[in-house]
Short mmCIF file of N, CA, C and O in Angstrom, two decimals:
data_model
loop_
_atom_site.label_atom_id
_atom_site.label_comp_id
_atom_site.label_asym_id
_atom_site.label_seq_id
_atom_site.Cartn_x
_atom_site.Cartn_y
_atom_site.Cartn_z
N MET A 1 0.40 -0.85 -0.29
CA MET A 1 0.20 0.61 -0.18
C MET A 1 0.61 1.20 0.02
O MET A 1 1.80 1.37 0.70
N SER A 2 0.19 1.82 -0.54
CA SER A 2 1.67 3.46 -1.14
C SER A 2 1.13 3.74 0.72
O SER A 2 0.22 3.73 1.04
N GLU A 3 1.80 5.79 0.28
CA GLU A 3 1.63 6.16 1.88
C GLU A 3 0.34 7.35 1.48
O GLU A 3 -0.24 7.15 2.44
N LYS A 4 0.07 7.62 0.32
CA LYS A 4 -1.03 8.42 0.18
C LYS A 4 -2.38 6.89 0.60
O LYS A 4 -3.03 7.99 1.48
N GLU A 5 -1.83 5.97 0.16
CA GLU A 5 -3.38 4.81 0.31
C GLU A 5 -3.17 4.87 2.36
O GLU A 5 -4.49 4.60 2.34
N GLU A 6 -2.26 4.60 2.91
CA GLU A 6 -2.11 4.71 3.94
C GLU A 6 -2.51 5.81 4.99
O GLU A 6 -3.89 5.69 5.92
N LEU A 7 -2.67 6.71 4.33
CA LEU A 7 -3.05 8.40 5.09
C LEU A 7 -4.24 8.70 5.06
O LEU A 7 -5.24 8.79 5.82
N ILE A 8 -4.82 7.87 4.23
CA ILE A 8 -6.26 8.10 3.41
C ILE A 8 -6.73 7.00 4.43
O ILE A 8 -8.10 7.44 4.88
N LYS A 9 -6.27 5.54 4.26
CA LYS A 9 -7.12 4.69 5.04
C LYS A 9 -6.95 5.41 6.35
O LYS A 9 -8.23 5.06 7.16
N GLN A 10 -6.17 6.30 6.85
CA GLN A 10 -6.04 6.74 8.57
C GLN A 10 -7.40 7.16 8.55
O GLN A 10 -7.61 7.59 9.56
N MET A 11 -7.30 8.30 7.29
CA MET A 11 -8.01 9.05 7.72
C MET A 11 -9.43 9.11 7.50
O MET A 11 -10.58 9.30 8.25
N ILE A 12 -10.28 8.08 7.30
CA ILE A 12 -10.80 7.19 7.12
C ILE A 12 -11.62 6.33 7.87
O ILE A 12 -12.28 7.04 9.06
N GLU A 13 -10.61 6.40 8.77
CA GLU A 13 -10.33 5.44 10.52
C GLU A 13 -10.67 6.07 11.21
O GLU A 13 -11.82 6.51 12.44
N MET A 14 -10.31 7.47 10.87
CA MET A 14 -10.23 8.50 12.03
C MET A 14 -11.73 9.38 12.34
O MET A 14 -12.23 9.80 13.12
N GLN A 15 -12.72 9.43 10.51
CA GLN A 15 -14.13 9.80 10.39
C GLN A 15 -15.46 9.05 11.04
O GLN A 15 -15.80 9.38 11.56
N LYS A 16 -14.26 7.74 10.61
CA LYS A 16 -15.11 6.79 11.64
C LYS A 16 -15.46 6.61 13.05
O LYS A 16 -16.76 6.68 13.83
N LYS A 17 -14.31 6.90 13.62
CA LYS A 17 -14.29 6.74 14.70
C LYS A 17 -15.16 8.57 15.89
O LYS A 17 -15.77 7.94 16.66
N PHE A 18 -14.87 9.46 14.90
CA PHE A 18 -15.62 10.61 14.62
C PHE A 18 -16.45 10.42 15.16
O PHE A 18 -17.46 11.32 15.64
N SER A 19 -17.04 9.81 13.87
CA SER A 19 -18.38 9.79 13.79
C SER A 19 -19.47 9.56 14.86
O SER A 19 -20.35 8.91 15.11
N ASP A 20 -18.80 7.55 15.24
CA ASP A 20 -19.56 6.57 16.41
C ASP A 20 -19.32 7.46 17.64
O ASP A 20 -20.49 7.72 18.65
N TYR A 21 -18.91 8.24 18.35
CA TYR A 21 -18.42 9.86 19.02
C TYR A 21 -19.01 10.32 19.54
O TYR A 21 -20.17 10.40 20.17
N GLU A 22 -19.67 10.78 18.26
CA GLU A 22 -20.32 12.57 17.74
C GLU A 22 -22.78 11.52 18.26
O GLU A 22 -23.00 12.17 18.64
N HIS A 23 -22.10 9.92 17.24
CA HIS A 23 -23.62 10.07 17.42
C HIS A 23 -23.37 9.09 18.84
O HIS A 23 -24.68 9.01 19.58
N GLN A 24 -22.72 8.55 19.72
CA GLN A 24 -22.55 8.51 21.13
C GLN A 24 -22.63 9.07 22.05
O GLN A 24 -24.22 9.33 22.60
N ASP A 25 -21.74 10.33 22.10
CA ASP A 25 -21.63 11.47 22.71
C ASP A 25 -22.72 12.38 22.51
O ASP A 25 -22.81 13.43 23.68
N GLY A 26 -22.51 12.86 21.30
CA GLY A 26 -22.98 14.41 20.75
C GLY A 26 -21.07 15.21 21.12
O GLY A 26 -20.36 14.50 21.46
N VAL A 27 -21.06 16.20 20.26
CA VAL A 27 -20.30 16.87 20.08
C VAL A 27 -20.69 18.35 20.42
O VAL A 27 -21.13 18.93 19.63
N GLU A 28 -19.74 18.66 21.65
CA GLU A 28 -19.47 20.21 21.63
C GLU A 28 -18.99 20.94 20.16
O GLU A 28 -17.47 20.26 20.53
N ALA A 29 -19.15 22.17 20.26
CA ALA A 29 -18.12 23.38 20.01
C ALA A 29 -16.94 23.50 19.91
O ALA A 29 -16.14 23.10 19.85
N LYS A 30 -17.05 23.21 21.88
CA LYS A 30 -15.85 23.71 22.63
C LYS A 30 -15.20 22.51 22.58
O LYS A 30 -13.66 22.14 22.94
N ASP A 31 -15.69 21.33 22.35
CA ASP A 31 -14.65 20.23 22.32
C ASP A 31 -14.25 20.21 21.33
O ASP A 31 -13.37 19.01 21.11
N TYR A 32 -14.48 20.43 20.30
CA TYR A 32 -13.83 19.95 19.59
C TYR A 32 -12.93 20.71 18.59
O TYR A 32 -12.17 20.46 18.04
N PHE A 33 -13.31 22.21 19.14
CA PHE A 33 -12.24 22.85 18.38
C PHE A 33 -11.19 23.32 20.01
O PHE A 33 -9.34 23.46 19.50
N VAL A 34 -11.32 23.10 21.13
CA VAL A 34 -10.49 23.54 22.32
C VAL A 34 -10.50 22.64 23.36
O VAL A 34 -11.50 23.39 24.50
N PRO A 35 -10.83 21.17 23.20
CA PRO A 35 -11.04 19.53 24.03
C PRO A 35 -9.91 19.89 25.09
O PRO A 35 -8.72 20.64 24.93
N GLU A 36 -10.14 19.61 26.33
CA GLU A 36 -9.57 19.96 27.22
C GLU A 36 -8.03 18.44 27.01
O GLU A 36 -8.71 16.98 26.47
N ALA A 37 -7.48 18.54 27.41
CA ALA A 37 -6.52 17.37 27.78
C ALA A 37 -7.30 16.69 28.44
O ALA A 37 -7.95 15.94 29.17
N GLY A 38 -6.91 14.78 27.41
CA GLY A 38 -6.96 13.82 27.38
C GLY A 38 -8.66 13.46 26.91
O GLY A 38 -9.57 12.15 27.03
N HIS A 39 -9.59 14.65 26.37
CA HIS A 39 -10.92 14.51 26.16
C HIS A 39 -10.70 13.55 24.23
O HIS A 39 -9.55 13.88 24.24
N PRO A 40 -11.37 12.82 24.18
CA PRO A 40 -11.68 11.74 22.82
C PRO A 40 -10.67 12.31 21.95
O PRO A 40 -10.34 11.88 20.64
N LEU A 41 -11.48 13.88 21.57
CA LEU A 41 -11.12 14.46 20.42
C LEU A 41 -10.09 15.59 20.92
O LEU A 41 -9.26 16.39 20.08
N ASP A 42 -8.56 15.67 21.86
CA ASP A 42 -8.02 16.38 21.97
C ASP A 42 -6.91 15.97 20.70
O ASP A 42 -6.56 14.92 20.73
N GLY A 43 -7.25 16.68 20.37
CA GLY A 43 -5.21 16.74 18.79
C GLY A 43 -6.29 15.97 17.68
O GLY A 43 -5.46 16.54 16.61
N TYR A 44 -7.34 15.86 17.49
CA TYR A 44 -8.09 15.34 16.49
C TYR A 44 -8.12 15.98 15.31
O TYR A 44 -7.53 15.73 14.69
N ARG A 45 -7.86 16.88 15.38
CA ARG A 45 -8.48 18.30 14.42
C ARG A 45 -6.88 18.74 14.09
O ARG A 45 -6.35 18.55 12.37
N GLN A 46 -5.59 18.89 14.62
CA GLN A 46 -4.15 18.63 14.17
C GLN A 46 -3.82 17.63 13.72
O GLN A 46 -3.13 17.85 12.87
N GLN A 47 -4.33 16.43 13.74
CA GLN A 47 -3.77 15.68 13.76
C GLN A 47 -4.79 15.49 12.24
O GLN A 47 -3.97 14.87 11.32
N TYR A 48 -6.07 15.67 12.00
CA TYR A 48 -6.42 14.78 10.74
C TYR A 48 -5.58 16.30 9.82
O TYR A 48 -5.17 15.77 8.47
N ALA A 49 -6.03 17.02 10.32
CA ALA A 49 -5.40 18.21 9.12
C ALA A 49 -3.80 17.90 8.78
O ALA A 49 -3.34 18.18 7.38
N ALA A 50 -2.94 17.56 9.54
CA ALA A 50 -1.39 17.50 9.00
C ALA A 50 -2.05 16.15 8.09
O ALA A 50 -1.20 15.96 7.18
N LEU A 51 -2.52 15.12 8.36
CA LEU A 51 -2.73 13.92 7.59
C LEU A 51 -3.47 14.40 5.76
O LEU A 51 -2.54 14.19 5.02
N ALA A 52 -3.96 15.00 5.99
CA ALA A 52 -4.64 16.18 5.36
C ALA A 52 -3.75 16.66 4.24
O ALA A 52 -3.24 16.29 2.64
N ARG A 53 -3.11 17.24 4.79
CA ARG A 53 -1.73 17.97 4.11
C ARG A 53 -0.39 16.92 3.65
O ARG A 53 0.00 17.35 2.55
N ARG A 54 -0.55 16.52 4.17
CA ARG A 54 0.59 15.28 3.42
C ARG A 54 -0.22 14.42 2.19
O ARG A 54 0.27 14.47 1.07
N VAL A 55 -1.30 14.19 2.40
CA VAL A 55 -2.05 13.51 0.68
C VAL A 55 -2.07 14.76 0.00
O VAL A 55 -1.71 14.29 -1.13
N ILE A 56 -2.28 15.80 0.49
CA ILE A 56 -2.44 16.57 -0.71
C ILE A 56 -0.62 17.35 -1.01
O ILE A 56 -1.04 17.04 -2.19
N ASP A 57 -0.04 16.75 -0.66
CA ASP A 57 1.78 17.66 -0.89
C ASP A 57 2.48 15.76 -1.78
O ASP A 57 2.87 16.08 -2.48
N ILE A 58 1.25 14.71 -1.22
CA ILE A 58 2.25 13.91 -1.87
C ILE A 58 1.27 13.82 -3.50
O ILE A 58 1.89 13.53 -4.68
N ALA A 59 -0.02 14.10 -3.87
CA ALA A 59 -0.63 14.57 -4.82
C ALA A 59 -0.18 15.46 -6.04
O ALA A 59 0.47 15.15 -7.06
N HIS A 60 0.55 16.26 -4.86
CA HIS A 60 1.36 17.68 -6.46
C HIS A 60 2.44 17.29 -6.49
O HIS A 60 2.94 17.04 -7.67
N GLU A 61 3.00 16.08 -5.43
CA GLU A 61 4.26 15.29 -6.12
C GLU A 61 4.62 14.59 -7.32
O GLU A 61 4.82 14.51 -8.33
N GLU A 62 2.74 13.59 -6.84
CA GLU A 62 2.26 12.95 -8.35
C GLU A 62 2.43 13.19 -10.02
O GLU A 62 2.98 13.25 -10.77
N LYS A 63 1.53 14.46 -9.78
CA LYS A 63 1.62 15.28 -10.83
C LYS A 63 2.27 15.93 -11.15
O LYS A 63 2.26 16.83 -12.11
N GLY A 64 3.48 16.43 -10.08
CA GLY A 64 4.78 17.41 -10.28
C GLY A 64 4.30 18.73 -10.59
O GLY A 64 4.60 19.62 -11.42
N THR A 65 3.59 19.51 -9.76
CA THR A 65 2.17 20.69 -9.94
C THR A 65 3.57 21.37 -8.22
O THR A 65 4.07 20.25 -7.12
N GLU A 66 3.63 23.06 -8.12
CA GLU A 66 3.34 23.44 -6.90
C GLU A 66 2.45 23.71 -6.18
O GLU A 66 1.70 23.99 -6.99
N ILE A 67 2.22 23.85 -5.42
CA ILE A 67 1.15 24.62 -4.03
C ILE A 67 1.54 25.64 -4.22
O ILE A 67 2.72 26.41 -3.75
#
């Protein structure tokens, strides 16, 4: 599996866990944007954004384009 495929797989897994959490417990804006340390969403946005940026970088490398 390529790096890009692995990253996308991780992103999908993260989305599923988020969706499951949301359906079970609900998500308040403060918990999504500024969760307390140890909260299940602590670091979620940052980690997801980092994965997404890497996928974009790989796509540009594959196409030979620059951002």
